[in-house]
Amino acid sequence: MVRKEMVAMLLAGGEGKRLGVLTKALAKPAVHFGGKYRIIDFTLSNCVHSGIDTVGVLTQYQPLVLNQYLGIGSPWGLDRRYGGMAVLPPYMKSKGGSWYKGTANAIYQNMGFIDRYDPEYVLVISGDHIYKMDYDLMLDHHKASGADATIAVIEVDWSEASRFGLMATDETGKITEFQEKPKIPKSNLASMGVYIFSWPVLQQYLIRDEDNLKSSNDFGKDIIPAMLADGIYLNTYTFQDYWKDVGTIQSLWEANMDLLSEESQLVLNDKNWRIYSVNPNQPAHYISPAGNVSSSLITEGCFIEGCVNRSVLFYGVHVGEGSVIRDSVIMPNAQIGKNVTITRAIIGEGAVIADGVYIESAEGEDIQVVASDEMVLPAGTAKEVEA
Amino acid sequence: MSMDMMGVVNLIHEPDELEALTAHRPLATVPFGGRYRLVDFTLSSMVNSGISKVAVMAHTKYRSLVDHVGSGKSWDLHHRQGGLFVLPPMASDMSDLRKGDLFHLYQQRDFFTRSQGDYVLICRSHMVCNINFKDVLRDHLESGADITAVCKRQGDSLGGKARKVKIDASGRVTEMQDHFGRLQTDLVSMEMYVMRKDLLLDLVETSLAQGQDHLVRHGIMSRLDRLRVHAYLYDGYLGIINTIQSYYLNSMQLLLPDTWKSLFFTPGPIYTKVKDEPPTSYHEGAKTVNSLIANGCEIEGTVVGSILFRGVKVQKGAIVRNSIVMQNGVVGENSMLDHVILDKEAYIEPGRDIRGVTDSPYIAVKRKVI
């Protein structure tokens, strides 16, 4: 068989604890985003547009929705005779088996998958992030530098830097120090969780890491520090476009709102970099004579008789007459009754909001969330949301 | 359970008065309803009814048809057993193309004899509806008729042209006339016929032997005394899309919530080719009422009583009223459209004012710049 130059390993087993009710029954990469997508669509589409046709998707936490969504990879053009997409859950071996203990262990357990394609390079990415990136340019950078590993980084505000894994570099971009969420940051170059490794080097470190019983088997905490300690050449690749880790309710809401800004850096309507997704197959959306929509994203299958402002509506959402939706994200097939007021909230997939309900959170307060398939009846006052 | 009936979408000499809209495409791929092509409704109804083998008999200008249906994947019609087959005309020379559909069915007879299943459903693409053909087949088997014709009571066909049908108390078709016939009736033929495959092949051979080459006119209409033709009455939404007037008026029917809810969802969803357009973006100051909008549009102006297909841009100050703008059309700043149909990729320069009337909407051809 022809060898593949680079194989992508996409980490999609994360629970996304801080997304609360939104990830109760599905993995974080399967969380809805941007009117018709799930988060993982961005990284899968990036792979395809970067010329990568072999992608292993590592799943573990609540995989049912994700597995069904991914199928055989057809929506992303990853249903190939040789290569294509493979969903890789933990599995039994002759000497027993185990769950994926960490991100590095997940790759370790699937070294056999990678070796089937005998690649020179392995791209390790996470299905939790929203960004459009050409991994092929990063690979060029990796090859030109002669590094053993290249880590994509993005400049963040110094005030926020201590939330990230940070890379201190020399003037050529070579990494001199790595700090995981430090109190006092020495750099504002944050790791995006996008790594290109020369496969023989990574393989060696995965095996060594597995032998170290004290290791947490994590790329950021174990593999990268070990490589750095050995003086392995680790380089950075600076990315200057939109990148967001939607790890919390607040950041998920913000990322959706980012799409509505006239100066949004994340352009979805980009014919040269389409974000592919599973087609929900719905008719064009309808706005009634009483309806009114501005500064919003509306998807096929919506039926709008109310007023929608600065909001993102996924497919199949119905908004009844007299209802007002502001600064909110309404997930697929949610049914909003008449005279409902929703402000600064995320309404889960298939939720039903009865006539006359108020769901509001004020500026500065936590974003209100209604869980998937939840039914909200009027209580006369703002609804209390259970965590 | 697999179904004992295959589907045929017959595009041979499909009656077409859509003028500029069919200048470079067959009737089957005329865009309709914001994101569909006419043929999607027939194909989706077939698939939703459990039909898993469908032949589309192409005739002329069928590049866009092949492009649209592709492997049949969007309709779940690409699989080992059955699937979608586009049958191009097997013409030896240009004069063969002019021959009737029976000639073309004869040329493709191997396809039919090789196919499993005892029954054939033969349809056109211009009858826009959402129908369960399982019910039609069940009715056909119960009545014991030779042929079952799907019909609808429709007082006003909104300018669409359809054959007229008269039935007796038992539901047997006693008369059928072309749309210009004098028959006084509100019953129209939806040009959907269920019959045994061997009867179809028999009609093909015997008619051709007698120098007749039109399936419905010669094979069925002239044999109403010998063949028992039974009418199945459909009562959902039906749009007969074969004139500009009926195209426009039926499009506007989609702005009625009841039509939207029934045509697109019941009894089953309508499938079409996937385009991966993002959600439509409404900008600040955009105003849209009573309209049908597909994905991928950018709206900065005003849209009233209109249908926008995928990827349409309505720029600042532009007003689109009572109009249909097909894929990727651009309406420039401060332009005004009223009763206009813009075919794909038309570009209206800023400040233009274009108006048609209900009976005769203004039509801009594909890629026209105004």
JSON list of N, CA and C in Angstrom, two decimals, chain A residues 102-157:
[
{"chain": "A", "resi": 102, "resn": "GLY", "atom": "N", "xyz": [-5.49, 8.92, 29.14]},
{"chain": "A", "resi": 102, "resn": "GLY", "atom": "CA", "xyz": [-5.19, 10.33, 28.88]},
{"chain": "A", "resi": 102, "resn": "GLY", "atom": "C", "xyz": [-5.03, 10.49, 27.39]},
{"chain": "A", "resi": 103, "resn": "THR", "atom": "N", "xyz": [-4.79, 11.72, 26.94]},
{"chain": "A", "resi": 103, "resn": "THR", "atom": "CA", "xyz": [-4.72, 11.96, 25.50]},
{"chain": "A", "resi": 103, "resn": "THR", "atom": "C", "xyz": [-3.57, 11.17, 24.86]},
{"chain": "A", "resi": 104, "resn": "ALA", "atom": "N", "xyz": [-2.43, 11.10, 25.56]},
{"chain": "A", "resi": 104, "resn": "ALA", "atom": "CA", "xyz": [-1.28, 10.38, 24.99]},
{"chain": "A", "resi": 104, "resn": "ALA", "atom": "C", "xyz": [-1.55, 8.89, 24.97]},
{"chain": "A", "resi": 105, "resn": "ASN", "atom": "N", "xyz": [-2.22, 8.39, 26.02]},
{"chain": "A", "resi": 105, "resn": "ASN", "atom": "CA", "xyz": [-2.52, 6.97, 26.07]},
{"chain": "A", "resi": 105, "resn": "ASN", "atom": "C", "xyz": [-3.51, 6.58, 24.96]},
{"chain": "A", "resi": 106, "resn": "ALA", "atom": "N", "xyz": [-4.41, 7.48, 24.62]},
{"chain": "A", "resi": 106, "resn": "ALA", "atom": "CA", "xyz": [-5.37, 7.19, 23.54]},
{"chain": "A", "resi": 106, "resn": "ALA", "atom": "C", "xyz": [-4.62, 6.96, 22.23]},
{"chain": "A", "resi": 107, "resn": "ILE", "atom": "N", "xyz": [-3.59, 7.78, 21.98]},
{"chain": "A", "resi": 107, "resn": "ILE", "atom": "CA", "xyz": [-2.80, 7.60, 20.75]},
{"chain": "A", "resi": 107, "resn": "ILE", "atom": "C", "xyz": [-1.96, 6.32, 20.89]},
{"chain": "A", "resi": 108, "resn": "TYR", "atom": "N", "xyz": [-1.39, 6.12, 22.09]},
{"chain": "A", "resi": 108, "resn": "TYR", "atom": "CA", "xyz": [-0.57, 4.93, 22.34]},
{"chain": "A", "resi": 108, "resn": "TYR", "atom": "C", "xyz": [-1.34, 3.65, 22.00]},
{"chain": "A", "resi": 109, "resn": "GLN", "atom": "N", "xyz": [-2.58, 3.60, 22.47]},
{"chain": "A", "resi": 109, "resn": "GLN", "atom": "CA", "xyz": [-3.38, 2.39, 22.24]},
{"chain": "A", "resi": 109, "resn": "GLN", "atom": "C", "xyz": [-3.73, 2.18, 20.77]},
{"chain": "A", "resi": 110, "resn": "ASN", "atom": "N", "xyz": [-3.56, 3.23, 19.97]},
{"chain": "A", "resi": 110, "resn": "ASN", "atom": "CA", "xyz": [-3.90, 3.11, 18.55]},
{"chain": "A", "resi": 110, "resn": "ASN", "atom": "C", "xyz": [-2.69, 3.27, 17.64]},
{"chain": "A", "resi": 111, "resn": "MET", "atom": "N", "xyz": [-1.51, 2.93, 18.18]},
{"chain": "A", "resi": 111, "resn": "MET", "atom": "CA", "xyz": [-0.30, 3.01, 17.35]},
{"chain": "A", "resi": 111, "resn": "MET", "atom": "C", "xyz": [-0.42, 2.07, 16.16]},
{"chain": "A", "resi": 112, "resn": "GLY", "atom": "N", "xyz": [-1.15, 0.96, 16.38]},
{"chain": "A", "resi": 112, "resn": "GLY", "atom": "CA", "xyz": [-1.36, 0.00, 15.29]},
{"chain": "A", "resi": 112, "resn": "GLY", "atom": "C", "xyz": [-2.11, 0.62, 14.13]},
{"chain": "A", "resi": 113, "resn": "PHE", "atom": "N", "xyz": [-3.10, 1.46, 14.45]},
{"chain": "A", "resi": 113, "resn": "PHE", "atom": "CA", "xyz": [-3.87, 2.14, 13.40]},
{"chain": "A", "resi": 113, "resn": "PHE", "atom": "C", "xyz": [-2.94, 3.03, 12.57]},
{"chain": "A", "resi": 114, "resn": "ILE", "atom": "N", "xyz": [-2.09, 3.80, 13.28]},
{"chain": "A", "resi": 114, "resn": "ILE", "atom": "CA", "xyz": [-1.20, 4.73, 12.58]},
{"chain": "A", "resi": 114, "resn": "ILE", "atom": "C", "xyz": [-0.21, 3.95, 11.72]},
{"chain": "A", "resi": 115, "resn": "ASP", "atom": "N", "xyz": [0.34, 2.88, 12.29]},
{"chain": "A", "resi": 115, "resn": "ASP", "atom": "CA", "xyz": [1.36, 2.10, 11.56]},
{"chain": "A", "resi": 115, "resn": "ASP", "atom": "C", "xyz": [0.83, 1.46, 10.29]},
{"chain": "A", "resi": 116, "resn": "ARG", "atom": "N", "xyz": [-0.47, 1.22, 10.23]},
{"chain": "A", "resi": 116, "resn": "ARG", "atom": "CA", "xyz": [-1.04, 0.64, 9.00]},
{"chain": "A", "resi": 116, "resn": "ARG", "atom": "C", "xyz": [-0.79, 1.54, 7.80]},
{"chain": "A", "resi": 117, "resn": "TYR", "atom": "N", "xyz": [-0.63, 2.86, 8.07]},
{"chain": "A", "resi": 117, "resn": "TYR", "atom": "CA", "xyz": [-0.43, 3.80, 6.97]},
{"chain": "A", "resi": 117, "resn": "TYR", "atom": "C", "xyz": [1.01, 4.26, 6.86]},
{"chain": "A", "resi": 118, "resn": "ASP", "atom": "N", "xyz": [1.86, 3.79, 7.78]},
{"chain": "A", "resi": 118, "resn": "ASP", "atom": "CA", "xyz": [3.28, 4.07, 7.75]},
{"chain": "A", "resi": 118, "resn": "ASP", "atom": "C", "xyz": [3.59, 5.54, 7.45]},
{"chain": "A", "resi": 119, "resn": "PRO", "atom": "N", "xyz": [3.03, 6.47, 8.24]},
{"chain": "A", "resi": 119, "resn": "PRO", "atom": "CA", "xyz": [3.20, 7.89, 7.91]},
{"chain": "A", "resi": 119, "resn": "PRO", "atom": "C", "xyz": [4.53, 8.45, 8.38]},
{"chain": "A", "resi": 120, "resn": "GLU", "atom": "N", "xyz": [4.94, 9.56, 7.78]},
{"chain": "A", "resi": 120, "resn": "GLU", "atom": "CA", "xyz": [6.12, 10.25, 8.28]},
{"chain": "A", "resi": 120, "resn": "GLU", "atom": "C", "xyz": [5.74, 11.14, 9.44]},
{"chain": "A", "resi": 121, "resn": "TYR", "atom": "N", "xyz": [4.52, 11.70, 9.36]},
{"chain": "A", "resi": 121, "resn": "TYR", "atom": "CA", "xyz": [4.10, 12.66, 10.38]},
{"chain": "A", "resi": 121, "resn": "TYR", "atom": "C", "xyz": [2.73, 12.29, 10.93]},
{"chain": "A", "resi": 122, "resn": "VAL", "atom": "N", "xyz": [2.52, 12.69, 12.18]},
{"chain": "A", "resi": 122, "resn": "VAL", "atom": "CA", "xyz": [1.20, 12.51, 12.77]},
{"chain": "A", "resi": 122, "resn": "VAL", "atom": "C", "xyz": [0.72, 13.86, 13.27]},
{"chain": "A", "resi": 123, "resn": "LEU", "atom": "N", "xyz": [-0.52, 14.20, 12.89]},
{"chain": "A", "resi": 123, "resn": "LEU", "atom": "CA", "xyz": [-1.14, 15.43, 13.37]},
{"chain": "A", "resi": 123, "resn": "LEU", "atom": "C", "xyz": [-2.06, 15.05, 14.51]},
{"chain": "A", "resi": 124, "resn": "VAL", "atom": "N", "xyz": [-1.86, 15.66, 15.68]},
{"chain": "A", "resi": 124, "resn": "VAL", "atom": "CA", "xyz": [-2.75, 15.40, 16.82]},
{"chain": "A", "resi": 124, "resn": "VAL", "atom": "C", "xyz": [-3.57, 16.66, 17.06]},
{"chain": "A", "resi": 125, "resn": "ILE", "atom": "N", "xyz": [-4.89, 16.51, 16.98]},
{"chain": "A", "resi": 125, "resn": "ILE", "atom": "CA", "xyz": [-5.77, 17.66, 17.16]},
{"chain": "A", "resi": 125, "resn": "ILE", "atom": "C", "xyz": [-6.90, 17.29, 18.11]},
{"chain": "A", "resi": 126, "resn": "SER", "atom": "N", "xyz": [-7.62, 18.32, 18.54]},
{"chain": "A", "resi": 126, "resn": "SER", "atom": "CA", "xyz": [-8.70, 18.08, 19.48]},
{"chain": "A", "resi": 126, "resn": "SER", "atom": "C", "xyz": [-10.01, 18.50, 18.84]},
{"chain": "A", "resi": 127, "resn": "GLY", "atom": "N", "xyz": [-11.03, 17.70, 19.04]},
{"chain": "A", "resi": 127, "resn": "GLY", "atom": "CA", "xyz": [-12.35, 18.01, 18.46]},
{"chain": "A", "resi": 127, "resn": "GLY", "atom": "C", "xyz": [-13.14, 19.02, 19.25]},
{"chain": "A", "resi": 128, "resn": "ASP", "atom": "N", "xyz": [-12.48, 19.73, 20.18]},
{"chain": "A", "resi": 128, "resn": "ASP", "atom": "CA", "xyz": [-13.19, 20.66, 21.06]},
{"chain": "A", "resi": 128, "resn": "ASP", "atom": "C", "xyz": [-13.07, 22.11, 20.62]},
{"chain": "A", "resi": 129, "resn": "HIS", "atom": "N", "xyz": [-12.30, 22.38, 19.56]},
{"chain": "A", "resi": 129, "resn": "HIS", "atom": "CA", "xyz": [-11.96, 23.76, 19.26]},
{"chain": "A", "resi": 129, "resn": "HIS", "atom": "C", "xyz": [-12.58, 24.23, 17.95]},
{"chain": "A", "resi": 130, "resn": "ILE", "atom": "N", "xyz": [-12.86, 25.55, 17.92]},
{"chain": "A", "resi": 130, "resn": "ILE", "atom": "CA", "xyz": [-13.47, 26.12, 16.73]},
{"chain": "A", "resi": 130, "resn": "ILE", "atom": "C", "xyz": [-12.47, 27.05, 16.05]},
{"chain": "A", "resi": 131, "resn": "TYR", "atom": "N", "xyz": [-12.06, 26.68, 14.84]},
{"chain": "A", "resi": 131, "resn": "TYR", "atom": "CA", "xyz": [-11.12, 27.48, 14.08]},
{"chain": "A", "resi": 131, "resn": "TYR", "atom": "C", "xyz": [-11.02, 26.90, 12.68]},
{"chain": "A", "resi": 132, "resn": "LYS", "atom": "N", "xyz": [-10.54, 27.72, 11.75]},
{"chain": "A", "resi": 132, "resn": "LYS", "atom": "CA", "xyz": [-10.31, 27.26, 10.39]},
{"chain": "A", "resi": 132, "resn": "LYS", "atom": "C", "xyz": [-8.81, 27.36, 10.14]},
{"chain": "A", "resi": 133, "resn": "MET", "atom": "N", "xyz": [-8.16, 26.23, 9.91]},
{"chain": "A", "resi": 133, "resn": "MET", "atom": "CA", "xyz": [-6.71, 26.25, 9.80]},
{"chain": "A", "resi": 133, "resn": "MET", "atom": "C", "xyz": [-6.24, 25.27, 8.74]},
{"chain": "A", "resi": 134, "resn": "ASP", "atom": "N", "xyz": [-5.27, 25.71, 7.95]},
{"chain": "A", "resi": 134, "resn": "ASP", "atom": "CA", "xyz": [-4.68, 24.85, 6.93]},
{"chain": "A", "resi": 134, "resn": "ASP", "atom": "C", "xyz": [-3.48, 24.11, 7.54]},
{"chain": "A", "resi": 135, "resn": "TYR", "atom": "N", "xyz": [-3.70, 22.85, 7.90]},
{"chain": "A", "resi": 135, "resn": "TYR", "atom": "CA", "xyz": [-2.63, 22.07, 8.54]},
{"chain": "A", "resi": 135, "resn": "TYR", "atom": "C", "xyz": [-1.47, 21.82, 7.58]},
{"chain": "A", "resi": 136, "resn": "ASP", "atom": "N", "xyz": [-1.75, 21.94, 6.27]},
{"chain": "A", "resi": 136, "resn": "ASP", "atom": "CA", "xyz": [-0.70, 21.70, 5.28]},
{"chain": "A", "resi": 136, "resn": "ASP", "atom": "C", "xyz": [0.37, 22.80, 5.37]},
{"chain": "A", "resi": 137, "resn": "LEU", "atom": "N", "xyz": [-0.06, 24.04, 5.64]},
{"chain": "A", "resi": 137, "resn": "LEU", "atom": "CA", "xyz": [0.92, 25.13, 5.81]},
{"chain": "A", "resi": 137, "resn": "LEU", "atom": "C", "xyz": [1.76, 24.88, 7.05]},
{"chain": "A", "resi": 138, "resn": "MET", "atom": "N", "xyz": [1.11, 24.36, 8.08]},
{"chain": "A", "resi": 138, "resn": "MET", "atom": "CA", "xyz": [1.83, 24.05, 9.32]},
{"chain": "A", "resi": 138, "resn": "MET", "atom": "C", "xyz": [2.84, 22.92, 9.07]},
{"chain": "A", "resi": 139, "resn": "LEU", "atom": "N", "xyz": [2.44, 21.96, 8.22]},
{"chain": "A", "resi": 139, "resn": "LEU", "atom": "CA", "xyz": [3.36, 20.87, 7.90]},
{"chain": "A", "resi": 139, "resn": "LEU", "atom": "C", "xyz": [4.58, 21.39, 7.14]},
{"chain": "A", "resi": 140, "resn": "ASP", "atom": "N", "xyz": [4.32, 22.31, 6.20]},
{"chain": "A", "resi": 140, "resn": "ASP", "atom": "CA", "xyz": [5.45, 22.93, 5.47]},
{"chain": "A", "resi": 140, "resn": "ASP", "atom": "C", "xyz": [6.43, 23.58, 6.44]},
{"chain": "A", "resi": 141, "resn": "HIS", "atom": "N", "xyz": [5.85, 24.28, 7.42]},
{"chain": "A", "resi": 141, "resn": "HIS", "atom": "CA", "xyz": [6.65, 24.96, 8.43]},
{"chain": "A", "resi": 141, "resn": "HIS", "atom": "C", "xyz": [7.46, 23.95, 9.24]},
{"chain": "A", "resi": 142, "resn": "HIS", "atom": "N", "xyz": [6.79, 22.86, 9.59]},
{"chain": "A", "resi": 142, "resn": "HIS", "atom": "CA", "xyz": [7.43, 21.78, 10.36]},
{"chain": "A", "resi": 142, "resn": "HIS", "atom": "C", "xyz": [8.63, 21.20, 9.60]},
{"chain": "A", "resi": 143, "resn": "LYS", "atom": "N", "xyz": [8.39, 20.93, 8.31]},
{"chain": "A", "resi": 143, "resn": "LYS", "atom": "CA", "xyz": [9.45, 20.33, 7.48]},
{"chain": "A", "resi": 143, "resn": "LYS", "atom": "C", "xyz": [10.60, 21.31, 7.31]},
{"chain": "A", "resi": 144, "resn": "ALA", "atom": "N", "xyz": [10.27, 22.57, 7.03]},
{"chain": "A", "resi": 144, "resn": "ALA", "atom": "CA", "xyz": [11.31, 23.56, 6.76]},
{"chain": "A", "resi": 144, "resn": "ALA", "atom": "C", "xyz": [12.20, 23.79, 7.98]},
{"chain": "A", "resi": 145, "resn": "SER", "atom": "N", "xyz": [11.59, 23.70, 9.17]},
{"chain": "A", "resi": 145, "resn": "SER", "atom": "CA", "xyz": [12.36, 23.98, 10.39]},
{"chain": "A", "resi": 145, "resn": "SER", "atom": "C", "xyz": [13.22, 22.79, 10.79]},
{"chain": "A", "resi": 146, "resn": "GLY", "atom": "N", "xyz": [12.85, 21.61, 10.33]},
{"chain": "A", "resi": 146, "resn": "GLY", "atom": "CA", "xyz": [13.58, 20.41, 10.73]},
{"chain": "A", "resi": 146, "resn": "GLY", "atom": "C", "xyz": [13.29, 19.98, 12.16]},
{"chain": "A", "resi": 147, "resn": "ALA", "atom": "N", "xyz": [12.21, 20.53, 12.74]},
{"chain": "A", "resi": 147, "resn": "ALA", "atom": "CA", "xyz": [11.86, 20.18, 14.12]},
{"chain": "A", "resi": 147, "resn": "ALA", "atom": "C", "xyz": [11.31, 18.76, 14.21]},
{"chain": "A", "resi": 148, "resn": "ASP", "atom": "N", "xyz": [11.35, 18.21, 15.43]},
{"chain": "A", "resi": 148, "resn": "ASP", "atom": "CA", "xyz": [10.77, 16.89, 15.66]},
{"chain": "A", "resi": 148, "resn": "ASP", "atom": "C", "xyz": [9.28, 17.00, 15.99]},
{"chain": "A", "resi": 149, "resn": "ALA", "atom": "N", "xyz": [8.93, 18.16, 16.53]},
{"chain": "A", "resi": 149, "resn": "ALA", "atom": "CA", "xyz": [7.52, 18.41, 16.82]},
{"chain": "A", "resi": 149, "resn": "ALA", "atom": "C", "xyz": [7.24, 19.90, 16.65]},
{"chain": "A", "resi": 150, "resn": "THR", "atom": "N", "xyz": [6.06, 20.21, 16.13]},
{"chain": "A", "resi": 150, "resn": "THR", "atom": "CA", "xyz": [5.66, 21.61, 15.99]},
{"chain": "A", "resi": 150, "resn": "THR", "atom": "C", "xyz": [4.32, 21.79, 16.69]},
{"chain": "A", "resi": 151, "resn": "ILE", "atom": "N", "xyz": [4.23, 22.83, 17.48]},
{"chain": "A", "resi": 151, "resn": "ILE", "atom": "CA", "xyz": [3.00, 23.09, 18.23]},
{"chain": "A", "resi": 151, "resn": "ILE", "atom": "C", "xyz": [2.41, 24.41, 17.74]},
{"chain": "A", "resi": 152, "resn": "ALA", "atom": "N", "xyz": [1.13, 24.37, 17.34]},
{"chain": "A", "resi": 152, "resn": "ALA", "atom": "CA", "xyz": [0.50, 25.61, 16.90]},
{"chain": "A", "resi": 152, "resn": "ALA", "atom": "C", "xyz": [0.17, 26.47, 18.12]},
{"chain": "A", "resi": 153, "resn": "VAL", "atom": "N", "xyz": [0.50, 27.76, 18.02]},
{"chain": "A", "resi": 153, "resn": "VAL", "atom": "CA", "xyz": [0.25, 28.66, 19.14]},
{"chain": "A", "resi": 153, "resn": "VAL", "atom": "C", "xyz": [-0.49, 29.89, 18.65]},
{"chain": "A", "resi": 154, "resn": "ILE", "atom": "N", "xyz": [-1.16, 30.51, 19.58]},
{"chain": "A", "resi": 154, "resn": "ILE", "atom": "CA", "xyz": [-1.87, 31.74, 19.26]},
{"chain": "A", "resi": 154, "resn": "ILE", "atom": "C", "xyz": [-1.59, 32.76, 20.36]},
{"chain": "A", "resi": 155, "resn": "GLU", "atom": "N", "xyz": [-1.43, 34.01, 19.96]},
{"chain": "A", "resi": 155, "resn": "GLU", "atom": "CA", "xyz": [-1.19, 35.05, 20.97]},
{"chain": "A", "resi": 155, "resn": "GLU", "atom": "C", "xyz": [-2.47, 35.35, 21.71]},
{"chain": "A", "resi": 156, "resn": "VAL", "atom": "N", "xyz": [-2.41, 35.32, 23.04]},
{"chain": "A", "resi": 156, "resn": "VAL", "atom": "CA", "xyz": [-3.59, 35.67, 23.83]},
{"chain": "A", "resi": 156, "resn": "VAL", "atom": "C", "xyz": [-3.25, 36.90, 24.67]},
{"chain": "A", "resi": 157, "resn": "ASP", "atom": "N", "xyz": [-4.29, 37.54, 25.20]},
{"chain": "A", "resi": 157, "resn": "ASP", "atom": "CA", "xyz": [-4.07, 38.69, 26.09]},
{"chain": "A", "resi": 157, "resn": "ASP", "atom": "C", "xyz": [-3.26, 38.24, 27.31]}
]
